[in-house]
Amino acid sequence: MRMLCASTLIGEFFVIGFAGLVAMKSDDLTNATVWTVCGIGMLLSVLLCGMLTRPGGVQLGWALQVALVASGFVIPVMFILGVAFGALWWASVHYGRRIDEVKARWAAQAEAESPAAG
């Protein structure tokens, strides 16, 4: 799960950065505001890569997905990108856990079949 989720988060890092470049063109926002918000989002996406195996890591990832969708109120295309990355996050968590279960089953089976186990 960690690898799939981390890949999604790194993709979000770039999307948040590019969204910041788009948001800079808004007359309603200062560059300091844009880069403070985007910087926090980008930093959080990178830090979450290392926190995925800790308690609450996946839940913080969901919070980032909600924030990404909510950023659509500032940059409308982020509604679409936020939903797309939310779907990727769900798939990463769901299928990543299934992959981890299969890997654990294979490791247990290999352990049971090895000659040193008997």
CSV table of N, CA and C in Angstrom, one decimal:
chain,number,residue,atom,x,y,z
A,1,MET,N,0.8,-1.2,0.0
A,1,MET,CA,0.0,0.0,0.0
A,1,MET,C,0.9,1.2,0.0
A,2,ARG,N,2.0,1.2,0.7
A,2,ARG,CA,2.8,2.4,0.9
A,2,ARG,C,3.3,2.9,-0.4
A,3,MET,N,3.7,2.0,-1.3
A,3,MET,CA,4.3,2.4,-2.6
A,3,MET,C,3.2,3.1,-3.5
A,4,LEU,N,2.0,2.5,-3.6
A,4,LEU,CA,0.9,3.1,-4.4
A,4,LEU,C,0.5,4.5,-3.8
A,5,CYS,N,0.3,4.5,-2.5
A,5,CYS,CA,-0.1,5.8,-1.9
A,5,CYS,C,1.0,6.9,-2.0
A,6,ALA,N,2.2,6.5,-1.8
A,6,ALA,CA,3.3,7.5,-2.0
A,6,ALA,C,3.4,8.0,-3.4
A,7,SER,N,3.1,7.2,-4.4
A,7,SER,CA,3.1,7.6,-5.8
A,7,SER,C,2.0,8.6,-6.0
A,8,THR,N,0.9,8.4,-5.5
A,8,THR,CA,-0.2,9.3,-5.6
A,8,THR,C,0.1,10.6,-4.9
A,9,LEU,N,0.7,10.6,-3.8
A,9,LEU,CA,1.1,11.8,-3.1
A,9,LEU,C,2.1,12.6,-3.8
A,10,ILE,N,3.1,11.9,-4.4
A,10,ILE,CA,4.1,12.7,-5.2
A,10,ILE,C,3.4,13.3,-6.4
A,11,GLY,N,2.5,12.6,-7.0
A,11,GLY,CA,1.8,13.2,-8.1
A,11,GLY,C,1.0,14.5,-7.7
A,12,GLU,N,0.4,14.4,-6.5
A,12,GLU,CA,-0.3,15.6,-5.9
A,12,GLU,C,0.7,16.7,-5.6
A,13,PHE,N,1.9,16.4,-5.2
A,13,PHE,CA,2.9,17.4,-5.0
A,13,PHE,C,3.0,18.3,-6.2
A,14,PHE,N,3.2,17.7,-7.4
A,14,PHE,CA,3.3,18.4,-8.6
A,14,PHE,C,2.1,19.2,-9.0
A,15,VAL,N,0.9,18.5,-8.8
A,15,VAL,CA,-0.4,19.2,-9.2
A,15,VAL,C,-0.6,20.4,-8.3
A,16,ILE,N,-0.3,20.3,-7.0
A,16,ILE,CA,-0.4,21.5,-6.1
A,16,ILE,C,0.5,22.6,-6.5
A,17,GLY,N,1.7,22.3,-6.9
A,17,GLY,CA,2.7,23.3,-7.4
A,17,GLY,C,2.2,24.0,-8.7
A,18,PHE,N,1.7,23.2,-9.6
A,18,PHE,CA,1.2,23.8,-10.8
A,18,PHE,C,-0.1,24.6,-10.6
A,19,ALA,N,-0.9,24.1,-9.6
A,19,ALA,CA,-2.1,24.9,-9.3
A,19,ALA,C,-1.7,26.3,-8.7
A,20,GLY,N,-0.6,26.3,-7.9
A,20,GLY,CA,-0.1,27.5,-7.4
A,20,GLY,C,0.3,28.5,-8.5
A,21,LEU,N,0.9,28.0,-9.6
A,21,LEU,CA,1.3,28.8,-10.7
A,21,LEU,C,0.0,29.4,-11.4
A,22,VAL,N,-1.0,28.6,-11.5
A,22,VAL,CA,-2.3,29.1,-12.0
A,22,VAL,C,-2.9,30.1,-11.1
A,23,ALA,N,-2.9,29.9,-9.8
A,23,ALA,CA,-3.5,30.8,-8.8
A,23,ALA,C,-2.8,32.1,-8.7
A,24,MET,N,-1.5,32.2,-9.1
A,24,MET,CA,-0.8,33.4,-9.1
A,24,MET,C,-1.4,34.5,-10.0
A,25,LYS,N,-2.1,34.0,-11.0
A,25,LYS,CA,-2.7,34.9,-12.0
A,25,LYS,C,-4.0,35.6,-11.5
A,26,SER,N,-4.5,35.1,-10.3
A,26,SER,CA,-5.7,35.6,-9.8
A,26,SER,C,-5.4,37.0,-9.1
A,27,ASP,N,-6.3,38.0,-9.4
A,27,ASP,CA,-6.1,39.3,-8.8
A,27,ASP,C,-6.6,39.3,-7.4
A,28,ASP,N,-7.3,38.3,-6.9
A,28,ASP,CA,-7.9,38.3,-5.6
A,28,ASP,C,-6.9,37.8,-4.5
A,29,LEU,N,-5.8,37.1,-5.0
A,29,LEU,CA,-4.8,36.5,-4.1
A,29,LEU,C,-3.5,37.1,-4.2
A,30,THR,N,-2.8,37.2,-3.1
A,30,THR,CA,-1.4,37.7,-3.2
A,30,THR,C,-0.5,36.5,-3.4
A,31,ASN,N,0.7,36.7,-4.0
A,31,ASN,CA,1.6,35.6,-4.2
A,31,ASN,C,2.0,35.0,-2.9
A,32,ALA,N,2.1,35.8,-1.8
A,32,ALA,CA,2.5,35.2,-0.5
A,32,ALA,C,1.4,34.2,0.0
A,33,THR,N,0.2,34.6,-0.2
A,33,THR,CA,-0.9,33.7,0.2
A,33,THR,C,-0.9,32.4,-0.6
A,34,VAL,N,-0.8,32.6,-1.9
A,34,VAL,CA,-0.8,31.4,-2.8
A,34,VAL,C,0.3,30.5,-2.4
A,35,TRP,N,1.5,31.0,-2.3
A,35,TRP,CA,2.7,30.1,-2.0
A,35,TRP,C,2.7,29.6,-0.6
A,36,THR,N,2.1,30.3,0.3
A,36,THR,CA,2.0,29.7,1.7
A,36,THR,C,1.1,28.5,1.7
A,37,VAL,N,-0.1,28.7,1.1
A,37,VAL,CA,-1.1,27.6,1.1
A,37,VAL,C,-0.5,26.4,0.2
A,38,CYS,N,0.0,26.7,-1.0
A,38,CYS,CA,0.5,25.7,-1.8
A,38,CYS,C,1.7,25.0,-1.2
A,39,GLY,N,2.6,25.8,-0.6
A,39,GLY,CA,3.8,25.2,0.1
A,39,GLY,C,3.4,24.3,1.2
A,40,ILE,N,2.4,24.6,2.0
A,40,ILE,CA,1.9,23.7,3.1
A,40,ILE,C,1.4,22.5,2.5
A,41,GLY,N,0.6,22.6,1.4
A,41,GLY,CA,0.0,21.4,0.8
A,41,GLY,C,1.1,20.5,0.2
A,42,MET,N,2.1,21.1,-0.5
A,42,MET,CA,3.2,20.4,-1.1
A,42,MET,C,4.0,19.7,0.0
A,43,LEU,N,4.3,20.4,1.1
A,43,LEU,CA,5.1,19.8,2.2
A,43,LEU,C,4.3,18.7,2.8
A,44,LEU,N,3.0,18.9,3.0
A,44,LEU,CA,2.2,17.8,3.6
A,44,LEU,C,2.2,16.6,2.7
A,45,SER,N,2.1,16.8,1.4
A,45,SER,CA,2.1,15.6,0.5
A,45,SER,C,3.4,14.8,0.6
A,46,VAL,N,4.5,15.5,0.7
A,46,VAL,CA,5.8,14.8,0.8
A,46,VAL,C,5.9,14.1,2.2
A,47,LEU,N,5.6,14.8,3.3
A,47,LEU,CA,5.7,14.3,4.6
A,47,LEU,C,4.8,13.1,4.8
A,48,LEU,N,3.6,13.1,4.2
A,48,LEU,CA,2.7,12.0,4.3
A,48,LEU,C,3.3,10.7,3.7
A,49,CYS,N,4.2,10.8,2.7
A,49,CYS,CA,4.8,9.6,2.1
A,49,CYS,C,5.5,8.8,3.2
A,50,GLY,N,6.1,9.5,4.1
A,50,GLY,CA,6.8,8.8,5.2
A,50,GLY,C,5.9,8.4,6.4
A,51,MET,N,4.7,8.9,6.4
A,51,MET,CA,3.8,8.7,7.5
A,51,MET,C,2.7,7.6,7.2
A,52,LEU,N,2.8,7.1,6.0
A,52,LEU,CA,1.7,6.2,5.6
A,52,LEU,C,1.5,4.9,6.5
A,53,THR,N,2.6,4.4,7.0
A,53,THR,CA,2.5,3.2,7.8
A,53,THR,C,2.2,3.5,9.3
A,54,ARG,N,2.2,4.8,9.7
A,54,ARG,CA,1.9,5.2,11.1
A,54,ARG,C,0.4,5.4,11.2
A,55,PRO,N,-0.1,5.3,12.5
A,55,PRO,CA,-1.5,5.5,12.7
A,55,PRO,C,-1.9,6.9,12.3
A,56,GLY,N,-3.0,7.0,11.6
A,56,GLY,CA,-3.5,8.2,11.1
A,56,GLY,C,-2.9,8.7,9.8
A,57,GLY,N,-2.0,8.0,9.2
A,57,GLY,CA,-1.3,8.5,8.0
A,57,GLY,C,-2.3,8.5,6.8
A,58,VAL,N,-3.1,7.4,6.7
A,58,VAL,CA,-4.1,7.3,5.6
A,58,VAL,C,-5.2,8.3,5.8
A,59,GLN,N,-5.6,8.5,7.0
A,59,GLN,CA,-6.6,9.5,7.3
A,59,GLN,C,-6.2,10.9,7.0
A,60,LEU,N,-4.9,11.2,7.3
A,60,LEU,CA,-4.4,12.6,6.8
A,60,LEU,C,-4.3,12.7,5.3
A,61,GLY,N,-4.1,11.6,4.7
A,61,GLY,CA,-4.1,11.5,3.2
A,61,GLY,C,-5.5,11.9,2.7
A,62,TRP,N,-6.5,11.3,3.4
A,62,TRP,CA,-7.9,11.7,3.0
A,62,TRP,C,-8.2,13.2,3.2
A,63,ALA,N,-7.7,13.7,4.3
A,63,ALA,CA,-7.8,15.1,4.6
A,63,ALA,C,-7.2,16.0,3.4
A,64,LEU,N,-6.1,15.5,3.0
A,64,LEU,CA,-5.4,16.2,1.9
A,64,LEU,C,-6.3,16.1,0.6
A,65,GLN,N,-6.9,15.0,0.4
A,65,GLN,CA,-7.8,14.9,-0.8
A,65,GLN,C,-9.0,15.8,-0.7
A,66,VAL,N,-9.5,16.0,0.5
A,66,VAL,CA,-10.7,16.9,0.7
A,66,VAL,C,-10.2,18.3,0.4
A,67,ALA,N,-9.0,18.7,0.9
A,67,ALA,CA,-8.5,20.0,0.7
A,67,ALA,C,-8.2,20.3,-0.8
A,68,LEU,N,-7.8,19.2,-1.5
A,68,LEU,CA,-7.5,19.4,-2.9
A,68,LEU,C,-8.8,19.7,-3.7
A,69,VAL,N,-9.9,18.9,-3.3
A,69,VAL,CA,-11.2,19.2,-4.0
A,69,VAL,C,-11.7,20.6,-3.6
A,70,ALA,N,-11.5,21.0,-2.3
A,70,ALA,CA,-12.0,22.3,-1.9
A,70,ALA,C,-11.2,23.4,-2.6
A,71,SER,N,-10.0,23.2,-3.0
A,71,SER,CA,-9.3,24.2,-3.7
A,71,SER,C,-9.9,24.6,-5.0
A,72,GLY,N,-10.9,23.8,-5.5
A,72,GLY,CA,-11.6,24.1,-6.7
A,72,GLY,C,-12.4,25.4,-6.5
A,73,PHE,N,-12.7,25.9,-5.3
A,73,PHE,CA,-13.4,27.1,-5.2
A,73,PHE,C,-12.5,28.3,-5.6
A,74,VAL,N,-11.2,28.1,-5.6
A,74,VAL,CA,-10.2,29.1,-6.0
A,74,VAL,C,-9.8,28.9,-7.5
A,75,ILE,N,-9.5,27.6,-7.8
A,75,ILE,CA,-9.2,27.3,-9.2
A,75,ILE,C,-10.1,26.2,-9.6
A,76,PRO,N,-11.2,26.5,-10.4
A,76,PRO,CA,-12.2,25.6,-10.7
A,76,PRO,C,-11.8,24.2,-11.3
A,77,VAL,N,-10.7,24.2,-12.0
A,77,VAL,CA,-10.3,22.9,-12.6
A,77,VAL,C,-9.8,21.9,-11.5
A,78,MET,N,-9.5,22.5,-10.3
A,78,MET,CA,-9.1,21.6,-9.2
A,78,MET,C,-10.3,20.7,-8.7
A,79,PHE,N,-11.5,21.1,-9.0
A,79,PHE,CA,-12.6,20.2,-8.6
A,79,PHE,C,-12.4,18.9,-9.4
A,80,ILE,N,-12.1,19.0,-10.6
A,80,ILE,CA,-11.9,17.7,-11.4
A,80,ILE,C,-10.6,17.0,-11.0
A,81,LEU,N,-9.5,17.7,-10.9
A,81,LEU,CA,-8.3,17.1,-10.5
A,81,LEU,C,-8.4,16.5,-9.0
A,82,GLY,N,-9.1,17.2,-8.2
A,82,GLY,CA,-9.2,16.8,-6.8
A,82,GLY,C,-10.0,15.5,-6.7
A,83,VAL,N,-11.1,15.4,-7.5
A,83,VAL,CA,-11.9,14.2,-7.6
A,83,VAL,C,-11.0,13.0,-8.2
A,84,ALA,N,-10.3,13.4,-9.2
A,84,ALA,CA,-9.4,12.3,-9.9
A,84,ALA,C,-8.4,11.8,-8.9
A,85,PHE,N,-7.7,12.7,-8.1
A,85,PHE,CA,-6.8,12.2,-7.2
A,85,PHE,C,-7.4,11.6,-6.0
A,86,GLY,N,-8.6,12.0,-5.6
A,86,GLY,CA,-9.3,11.3,-4.6
A,86,GLY,C,-9.6,9.8,-5.0
A,87,ALA,N,-10.0,9.6,-6.3
A,87,ALA,CA,-10.2,8.3,-6.8
A,87,ALA,C,-8.9,7.5,-6.8
A,88,LEU,N,-7.8,8.1,-7.2
A,88,LEU,CA,-6.5,7.5,-7.2
A,88,LEU,C,-6.1,7.1,-5.7
A,89,TRP,N,-6.4,8.0,-4.8
A,89,TRP,CA,-6.1,7.7,-3.4
A,89,TRP,C,-6.9,6.5,-2.9
A,90,TRP,N,-8.2,6.5,-3.2
A,90,TRP,CA,-9.0,5.3,-2.8
A,90,TRP,C,-8.4,4.1,-3.4
A,91,ALA,N,-8.1,4.1,-4.7
A,91,ALA,CA,-7.6,2.9,-5.4
A,91,ALA,C,-6.3,2.5,-4.8
A,92,SER,N,-5.4,3.5,-4.4
A,92,SER,CA,-4.1,3.1,-3.9
A,92,SER,C,-4.3,2.5,-2.5
A,93,VAL,N,-5.2,3.0,-1.7
A,93,VAL,CA,-5.4,2.4,-0.4
A,93,VAL,C,-6.0,1.0,-0.5
A,94,HIS,N,-7.1,0.9,-1.3
A,94,HIS,CA,-7.9,-0.3,-1.4
A,94,HIS,C,-7.0,-1.4,-2.0
A,95,TYR,N,-6.5,-1.2,-3.2
A,95,TYR,CA,-5.7,-2.2,-3.9
A,95,TYR,C,-4.3,-2.4,-3.2
A,96,GLY,N,-3.8,-1.4,-2.6
A,96,GLY,CA,-2.5,-1.6,-1.9
A,96,GLY,C,-2.6,-2.5,-0.8
A,97,ARG,N,-3.7,-2.4,0.0
A,97,ARG,CA,-4.0,-3.3,1.1
A,97,ARG,C,-4.2,-4.8,0.6
A,98,ARG,N,-4.9,-4.9,-0.5
A,98,ARG,CA,-5.1,-6.2,-1.1
A,98,ARG,C,-3.7,-6.8,-1.5
A,99,ILE,N,-2.9,-6.0,-2.2
A,99,ILE,CA,-1.6,-6.5,-2.6
A,99,ILE,C,-0.8,-6.9,-1.4
A,100,ASP,N,-0.8,-6.1,-0.3
A,100,ASP,CA,-0.1,-6.5,0.9
A,100,ASP,C,-0.6,-7.8,1.5
A,101,GLU,N,-1.9,-8.0,1.5
A,101,GLU,CA,-2.4,-9.3,2.0
A,101,GLU,C,-1.9,-10.5,1.2
A,102,VAL,N,-1.9,-10.3,-0.2
A,102,VAL,CA,-1.4,-11.4,-1.0
A,102,VAL,C,0.0,-11.7,-0.8
A,103,LYS,N,0.8,-10.6,-0.7
A,103,LYS,CA,2.3,-10.8,-0.4
A,103,LYS,C,2.5,-11.5,0.9
A,104,ALA,N,1.7,-11.2,1.9
A,104,ALA,CA,1.9,-11.8,3.2
A,104,ALA,C,1.5,-13.3,3.1
A,105,ARG,N,0.4,-13.6,2.4
A,105,ARG,CA,0.0,-15.0,2.2
A,105,ARG,C,1.1,-15.8,1.5
A,106,TRP,N,1.7,-15.2,0.4
A,106,TRP,CA,2.8,-15.8,-0.3
A,106,TRP,C,4.0,-16.1,0.6
A,107,ALA,N,4.3,-15.1,1.4
A,107,ALA,CA,5.5,-15.2,2.3
A,107,ALA,C,5.2,-16.4,3.3
A,108,ALA,N,4.0,-16.4,3.8
A,108,ALA,CA,3.6,-17.5,4.8
A,108,ALA,C,3.7,-18.8,4.1
A,109,GLN,N,3.2,-18.9,2.9
A,109,GLN,CA,3.2,-20.2,2.2
A,109,GLN,C,4.6,-20.6,1.8
A,110,ALA,N,5.5,-19.7,1.5
A,110,ALA,CA,6.9,-20.0,1.2
A,110,ALA,C,7.6,-20.4,2.4
A,111,GLU,N,7.3,-19.8,3.5
A,111,GLU,CA,7.9,-20.2,4.8
A,111,GLU,C,7.5,-21.6,5.2
A,112,ALA,N,6.2,-21.9,5.0
A,112,ALA,CA,5.7,-23.3,5.3
A,112,ALA,C,6.3,-24.4,4.4
A,113,GLU,N,6.6,-24.0,3.2
A,113,GLU,CA,7.1,-25.0,2.2
A,113,GLU,C,8.6,-25.1,2.3
A,114,SER,N,9.3,-24.2,2.9
A,114,SER,CA,10.7,-24.3,2.9
A,114,SER,C,11.2,-25.5,3.7
A,115,PRO,N,12.3,-26.1,3.3
A,115,PRO,CA,12.8,-27.3,4.1
A,115,PRO,C,13.3,-27.0,5.5
A,116,ALA,N,13.7,-25.8,5.7
A,116,ALA,CA,14.2,-25.4,7.0
A,116,ALA,C,13.0,-25.3,8.1
A,117,ALA,N,11.8,-25.1,7.6
A,117,ALA,CA,10.7,-25.0,8.5
A,117,ALA,C,10.3,-26.3,9.2
A,118,GLY,N,10.6,-27.4,8.6
A,118,GLY,CA,10.2,-28.7,9.2
A,118,GLY,C,11.2,-29.2,10.2
